Structure formats: C-alpha cells, structure tokens
PDB file of C-alpha atoms in Angstrom:
ATOM      1  CA  UNK A   1       4.400 -63.446 131.398  1.00 94.00           C
ATOM      2  CA  UNK A   2       4.067 -66.759 129.585  1.00 96.00           C
ATOM      3  CA  UNK A   3       1.999 -67.611 126.532  1.00 96.00           C
ATOM      4  CA  UNK A   4      -1.451 -68.985 127.306  1.00 96.00           C
ATOM      5  CA  UNK A   5      -1.399 -72.654 126.339  1.00 97.00           C
ATOM      6  CA  UNK A   6      -3.708 -75.669 126.654  1.00 97.00           C
ATOM      7  CA  UNK A   7      -6.528 -73.724 125.028  1.00 97.00           C
ATOM      8  CA  UNK A   8      -8.806 -74.738 122.169  1.00 98.00           C
ATOM      9  CA  UNK A   9      -9.437 -72.426 119.249  1.00 98.00           C
ATOM     10  CA  UNK A  10     -13.001 -71.801 120.495  1.00 97.00           C
ATOM     11  CA  UNK A  11     -11.700 -70.795 123.923  1.00 98.00           C
ATOM     12  CA  UNK A  12      -9.196 -68.412 122.331  1.00 98.00           C
ATOM     13  CA  UNK A  13     -11.957 -66.849 120.218  1.00 98.00           C
ATOM     14  CA  UNK A  14     -14.199 -66.500 123.283  1.00 98.00           C
ATOM     15  CA  UNK A  15     -11.383 -64.695 125.102  1.00 98.00           C
ATOM     16  CA  UNK A  16     -10.960 -62.328 122.124  1.00 98.00           C
ATOM     17  CA  UNK A  17     -14.701 -61.598 122.067  1.00 98.00           C
ATOM     18  CA  UNK A  18     -14.777 -60.749 125.788  1.00 98.00           C
ATOM     19  CA  UNK A  19     -11.656 -58.606 125.429  1.00 98.00           C
ATOM     20  CA  UNK A  20     -13.249 -56.777 122.483  1.00 98.00           C
ATOM     21  CA  UNK A  21     -16.350 -56.001 124.578  1.00 97.00           C
ATOM     22  CA  UNK A  22     -14.238 -54.738 127.476  1.00 98.00           C
ATOM     23  CA  UNK A  23     -12.039 -52.552 125.265  1.00 98.00           C
ATOM     24  CA  UNK A  24     -15.047 -51.109 123.398  1.00 96.00           C
ATOM     25  CA  UNK A  25     -16.757 -50.179 126.659  1.00 97.00           C
ATOM     26  CA  UNK A  26     -13.559 -48.480 127.809  1.00 98.00           C
ATOM     27  CA  UNK A  27     -13.288 -46.567 124.511  1.00 97.00           C
ATOM     28  CA  UNK A  28      -9.903 -48.070 123.666  1.00 97.00           C
ATOM     29  CA  UNK A  29     -10.853 -49.885 120.463  1.00 96.00           C
ATOM     30  CA  UNK A  30     -10.883 -48.104 117.089  1.00 95.00           C
ATOM     31  CA  UNK A  31     -14.301 -47.946 115.421  1.00 94.00           C
ATOM     32  CA  UNK A  32     -14.817 -50.759 112.904  1.00 96.00           C
ATOM     33  CA  UNK A  33     -12.273 -53.079 114.523  1.00 97.00           C
ATOM     34  CA  UNK A  34     -12.304 -56.013 116.913  1.00 97.00           C
ATOM     35  CA  UNK A  35      -9.787 -58.193 118.695  1.00 98.00           C
ATOM     36  CA  UNK A  36      -9.576 -61.700 117.315  1.00 97.00           C
ATOM     37  CA  UNK A  37      -7.222 -64.412 116.223  1.00 97.00           C
ATOM     38  CA  UNK A  38      -5.291 -63.234 113.178  1.00 96.00           C
ATOM     39  CA  UNK A  39      -6.254 -64.577 109.781  1.00 94.00           C
ATOM     40  CA  UNK A  40      -3.440 -66.709 108.406  1.00 94.00           C
ATOM     41  CA  UNK A  41      -2.359 -64.071 105.854  1.00 93.00           C
ATOM     42  CA  UNK A  42      -2.181 -61.390 108.555  1.00 94.00           C
ATOM     43  CA  UNK A  43      -0.163 -63.693 110.816  1.00 97.00           C
ATOM     44  CA  UNK A  44       2.433 -64.397 108.114  1.00 96.00           C
ATOM     45  CA  UNK A  45       2.645 -60.731 107.102  1.00 96.00           C
ATOM     46  CA  UNK A  46       3.268 -59.753 110.731  1.00 97.00           C
ATOM     47  CA  UNK A  47       5.800 -62.545 111.215  1.00 98.00           C
ATOM     48  CA  UNK A  48       7.794 -61.625 108.110  1.00 97.00           C
ATOM     49  CA  UNK A  49       7.902 -57.877 108.868  1.00 98.00           C
ATOM     50  CA  UNK A  50       8.859 -57.191 105.231  1.00 97.00           C
ATOM     51  CA  UNK A  51      11.547 -59.885 105.120  1.00 97.00           C
ATOM     52  CA  UNK A  52      11.646 -62.563 102.426  1.00 95.00           C
ATOM     53  CA  UNK A  53      13.770 -65.314 103.963  1.00 96.00           C
ATOM     54  CA  UNK A  54      12.749 -68.391 105.868  1.00 97.00           C
ATOM     55  CA  UNK A  55      12.824 -66.390 109.123  1.00 98.00           C
ATOM     56  CA  UNK A  56      12.466 -62.696 109.944  1.00 98.00           C
ATOM     57  CA  UNK A  57      16.064 -62.726 111.204  1.00 97.00           C
ATOM     58  CA  UNK A  58      18.424 -65.062 113.045  1.00 98.00           C
ATOM     59  CA  UNK A  59      16.267 -67.889 114.412  1.00 98.00           C
ATOM     60  CA  UNK A  60      18.437 -68.557 117.476  1.00 98.00           C
ATOM     61  CA  UNK A  61      18.248 -64.883 118.420  1.00 98.00           C
ATOM     62  CA  UNK A  62      14.485 -64.630 117.766  1.00 98.00           C
ATOM     63  CA  UNK A  63      12.833 -67.878 118.744  1.00 98.00           C
ATOM     64  CA  UNK A  64      12.567 -70.832 121.076  1.00 98.00           C
ATOM     65  CA  UNK A  65      12.555 -74.172 119.239  1.00 98.00           C
ATOM     66  CA  UNK A  66      13.770 -77.696 119.971  1.00 97.00           C
ATOM     67  CA  UNK A  67      17.485 -76.873 119.598  1.00 98.00           C
ATOM     68  CA  UNK A  68      17.522 -74.100 122.229  1.00 98.00           C
ATOM     69  CA  UNK A  69      14.349 -74.334 124.369  1.00 98.00           C
ATOM     70  CA  UNK A  70      15.412 -76.958 126.909  1.00 97.00           C
ATOM     71  CA  UNK A  71      12.047 -78.625 126.121  1.00 96.00           C
ATOM     72  CA  UNK A  72       9.887 -75.980 127.773  1.00 97.00           C
ATOM     73  CA  UNK A  73       7.872 -72.829 127.116  1.00 97.00           C
ATOM     74  CA  UNK A  74       9.605 -69.546 127.957  1.00 98.00           C
ATOM     75  CA  UNK A  75       8.399 -66.156 129.152  1.00 98.00           C
ATOM     76  CA  UNK A  76       7.434 -63.925 126.235  1.00 97.00           C
ATOM     77  CA  UNK A  77       9.788 -61.256 124.965  1.00 96.00           C
ATOM     78  CA  UNK A  78      13.039 -62.937 126.031  1.00 97.00           C
ATOM     79  CA  UNK A  79      14.338 -63.233 122.478  1.00 98.00           C
ATOM     80  CA  UNK A  80      14.837 -60.474 119.896  1.00 98.00           C
ATOM     81  CA  UNK A  81      11.700 -58.978 118.318  1.00 98.00           C
ATOM     82  CA  UNK A  82      11.227 -58.822 114.554  1.00 98.00           C
ATOM     83  CA  UNK A  83      11.643 -55.513 112.681  1.00 98.00           C
ATOM     84  CA  UNK A  84       8.095 -54.473 113.668  1.00 98.00           C
ATOM     85  CA  UNK A  85       8.625 -55.128 117.369  1.00 98.00           C
ATOM     86  CA  UNK A  86       6.689 -58.403 117.522  1.00 98.00           C
ATOM     87  CA  UNK A  87       8.109 -61.063 119.830  1.00 97.00           C
ATOM     88  CA  UNK A  88       7.953 -64.844 119.660  1.00 97.00           C
ATOM     89  CA  UNK A  89       6.654 -65.096 116.106  1.00 98.00           C
ATOM     90  CA  UNK A  90       9.127 -67.968 115.593  1.00 98.00           C
ATOM     91  CA  UNK A  91       8.756 -70.736 118.135  1.00 97.00           C
ATOM     92  CA  UNK A  92       7.820 -70.775 121.812  1.00 98.00           C
ATOM     93  CA  UNK A  93       4.229 -71.907 121.093  1.00 98.00           C
ATOM     94  CA  UNK A  94       2.243 -72.625 117.952  1.00 98.00           C
ATOM     95  CA  UNK A  95      -0.454 -69.980 117.547  1.00 98.00           C
ATOM     96  CA  UNK A  96      -4.045 -70.506 116.469  1.00 98.00           C
ATOM     97  CA  UNK A  97      -5.106 -68.575 113.388  1.00 97.00           C
ATOM     98  CA  UNK A  98      -8.683 -67.709 112.499  1.00 96.00           C
ATOM     99  CA  UNK A  99      -8.754 -69.651 109.233  1.00 95.00           C
ATOM    100  CA  UNK A 100      -9.827 -73.128 108.326  1.00 95.00           C
ATOM    101  CA  UNK A 101      -7.047 -75.205 106.797  1.00 95.00           C
ATOM    102  CA  UNK A 102      -7.284 -75.695 103.055  1.00 90.00           C
ATOM    103  CA  UNK A 103      -5.348 -75.363  99.838  1.00 87.00           C
ATOM    104  CA  UNK A 104      -4.048 -71.942  98.933  1.00 82.00           C
ATOM    105  CA  UNK A 105      -5.835 -70.267  96.015  1.00 79.00           C
ATOM    106  CA  UNK A 106      -4.181 -70.679  92.630  1.00 81.00           C
ATOM    107  CA  UNK A 107      -2.462 -67.681  91.094  1.00 82.00           C
ATOM    108  CA  UNK A 108      -1.327 -64.522  92.810  1.00 84.00           C
ATOM    109  CA  UNK A 109      -3.584 -63.131  95.556  1.00 80.00           C
ATOM    110  CA  UNK A 110      -3.401 -60.365  98.127  1.00 80.00           C
ATOM    111  CA  UNK A 111      -4.762 -60.909 101.635  1.00 76.00           C
ATOM    112  CA  UNK A 112      -6.431 -64.242 100.823  1.00 78.00           C
ATOM    113  CA  UNK A 113      -9.279 -65.486 102.974  1.00 79.00           C
ATOM    114  CA  UNK A 114      -9.092 -68.919 104.530  1.00 82.00           C
ATOM    115  CA  UNK A 115     -10.808 -71.988 103.134  1.00 82.00           C
ATOM    116  CA  UNK A 116     -14.620 -71.974 103.055  1.00 82.00           C
ATOM    117  CA  UNK A 117     -14.914 -75.510 104.380  1.00 84.00           C
ATOM    118  CA  UNK A 118     -12.982 -78.117 106.288  1.00 87.00           C
ATOM    119  CA  UNK A 119     -12.843 -79.058 109.924  1.00 93.00           C
ATOM    120  CA  UNK A 120      -9.162 -78.401 110.711  1.00 97.00           C
ATOM    121  CA  UNK A 121      -7.785 -74.963 111.594  1.00 97.00           C
ATOM    122  CA  UNK A 122      -4.453 -73.316 110.834  1.00 97.00           C
ATOM    123  CA  UNK A 123      -1.748 -72.860 113.440  1.00 98.00           C
ATOM    124  CA  UNK A 124       1.487 -70.985 112.790  1.00 98.00           C
ATOM    125  CA  UNK A 125       4.915 -70.248 114.224  1.00 97.00           C
ATOM    126  CA  UNK A 126       6.279 -73.510 115.534  1.00 97.00           C
ATOM    127  CA  UNK A 127       7.012 -74.078 119.204  1.00 98.00           C
ATOM    128  CA  UNK A 128       9.640 -75.011 121.759  1.00 97.00           C
ATOM    129  CA  UNK A 129       8.967 -78.591 120.671  1.00 95.00           C
ATOM    130  CA  UNK A 130       9.422 -77.912 116.925  1.00 96.00           C
ATOM    131  CA  UNK A 131      12.320 -78.231 114.549  1.00 98.00           C
ATOM    132  CA  UNK A 132      13.729 -75.087 112.950  1.00 98.00           C
ATOM    133  CA  UNK A 133      11.880 -76.022 109.745  1.00 97.00           C
ATOM    134  CA  UNK A 134       8.529 -75.751 111.546  1.00 97.00           C
ATOM    135  CA  UNK A 135       9.383 -72.290 112.904  1.00 97.00           C
ATOM    136  CA  UNK A 136       9.746 -70.788 109.389  1.00 97.00           C
ATOM    137  CA  UNK A 137       7.635 -67.737 108.495  1.00 97.00           C
ATOM    138  CA  UNK A 138       5.762 -69.644 105.778  1.00 95.00           C
ATOM    139  CA  UNK A 139       5.216 -72.914 107.640  1.00 97.00           C
ATOM    140  CA  UNK A 140       1.636 -73.763 108.506  1.00 95.00           C
ATOM    141  CA  UNK A 141       0.220 -76.404 110.753  1.00 96.00           C
ATOM    142  CA  UNK A 142      -3.191 -78.028 110.785  1.00 96.00           C
ATOM    143  CA  UNK A 143      -5.117 -79.111 113.849  1.00 97.00           C
ATOM    144  CA  UNK A 144      -8.596 -79.958 114.988  1.00 97.00           C
ATOM    145  CA  UNK A 145     -10.011 -76.838 116.714  1.00 97.00           C
ATOM    146  CA  UNK A 146     -10.681 -78.943 119.824  1.00 97.00           C
ATOM    147  CA  UNK A 147      -6.995 -79.752 120.400  1.00 96.00           C
ATOM    148  CA  UNK A 148      -5.236 -78.280 123.411  1.00 96.00           C
ATOM    149  CA  UNK A 149      -1.663 -78.934 124.511  1.00 96.00           C
ATOM    150  CA  UNK A 150       1.396 -77.372 126.119  1.00 95.00           C
ATOM    151  CA  UNK A 151       2.903 -76.154 122.858  1.00 95.00           C
ATOM    152  CA  UNK A 152      -0.187 -74.475 121.378  1.00 97.00           C
ATOM    153  CA  UNK A 153      -1.432 -71.007 122.275  1.00 98.00           C
ATOM    154  CA  UNK A 154      -2.711 -67.868 120.593  1.00 98.00           C
ATOM    155  CA  UNK A 155      -1.991 -64.221 119.780  1.00 97.00           C
ATOM    156  CA  UNK A 156      -4.585 -61.469 119.826  1.00 97.00           C
ATOM    157  CA  UNK A 157      -4.758 -59.291 116.700  1.00 96.00           C
ATOM    158  CA  UNK A 158      -6.616 -56.142 115.789  1.00 95.00           C
ATOM    159  CA  UNK A 159      -8.783 -56.996 112.776  1.00 91.00           C
ATOM    160  CA  UNK A 160     -11.557 -55.232 110.848  1.00 90.00           C
ATOM    161  CA  UNK A 161     -15.075 -56.099 112.003  1.00 89.00           C
ATOM    162  CA  UNK A 162     -17.002 -57.867 109.267  1.00 76.00           C
TER     163      UNK A 162
END
C-alpha cells in the first residue's frame, strides 16, 4: 500500500524487467510494449494531465509534501488523483525516470529523448520531504543512479519496446 522506497534506479529497472516477463507470459501485455520506468517526457505529460499550471490541481488536495506530510511517506491513493486518475504524482516520494539528466534540447520538441550521456538520472515529483516548489509538474531532480533513500521510489509505466 506504500510506495517502494530505498531502491536504486537499477533495482527499479530490474523489477520492471521481471514484471514485463511475467505479464508477457500471462498474456496481459500488449504486443510491442514493456513495463519500465517512464521517460521524463512521459512522466511530465502524465503528471500534468492536460493542465498548464504549476500543479495538476490543488497541491494540498493532491500531494504529500513538507507542509502536510508530518515528515513521513503515506499510503498511495490517499489524496485526490489528477484528471487522468493518477495518484501521488505530486509529492509522497520522488520517482525515478528512465532518462539521464542533461540539458533540454533547444527549440520546440515533442516527446524528447533524454540526454545521450551523463552519469546522473532524472527523478520527478517531489516527496514528503520536499517544498511545494519541488512538487511542481515541471520540476526535475538529478541523482546518481546508485542513490537510495526513504523519499525516493519509482512508478511503473507502459512504454513501447525499442
């Protein structure tokens, strides 16, 4: 019932790979897709749910962050979901993304890929430990993929196999 925390990015990816294998064998996974960490662009798109503001709605109603969390992780789904039915996109725990951290491409792009190089990885969403500013839809964090702590977890996403 709680987000999985204290997990490195590699461990989260290994979990996604094993889950993909299990779901394929059971015939529950669409052809040409896998379960993985979301690319950064997919994560933000899902978080925003077609909104354009700093948050996908009222932050206090939607997320756990340092002003309302009582300094702890909470069970998932206790706050209001975004317009697409996704819970805990703002706060509770930072979430690993698939991408390496790097500068955004210049100019307008659609569904950009992550950086080609760099050792740090992107994390999104803020956490129970974060300020409201860090829980914004567009905020991005940057961590070594070997980091694990009580305010960092992951979300499984359905992504095209490449």
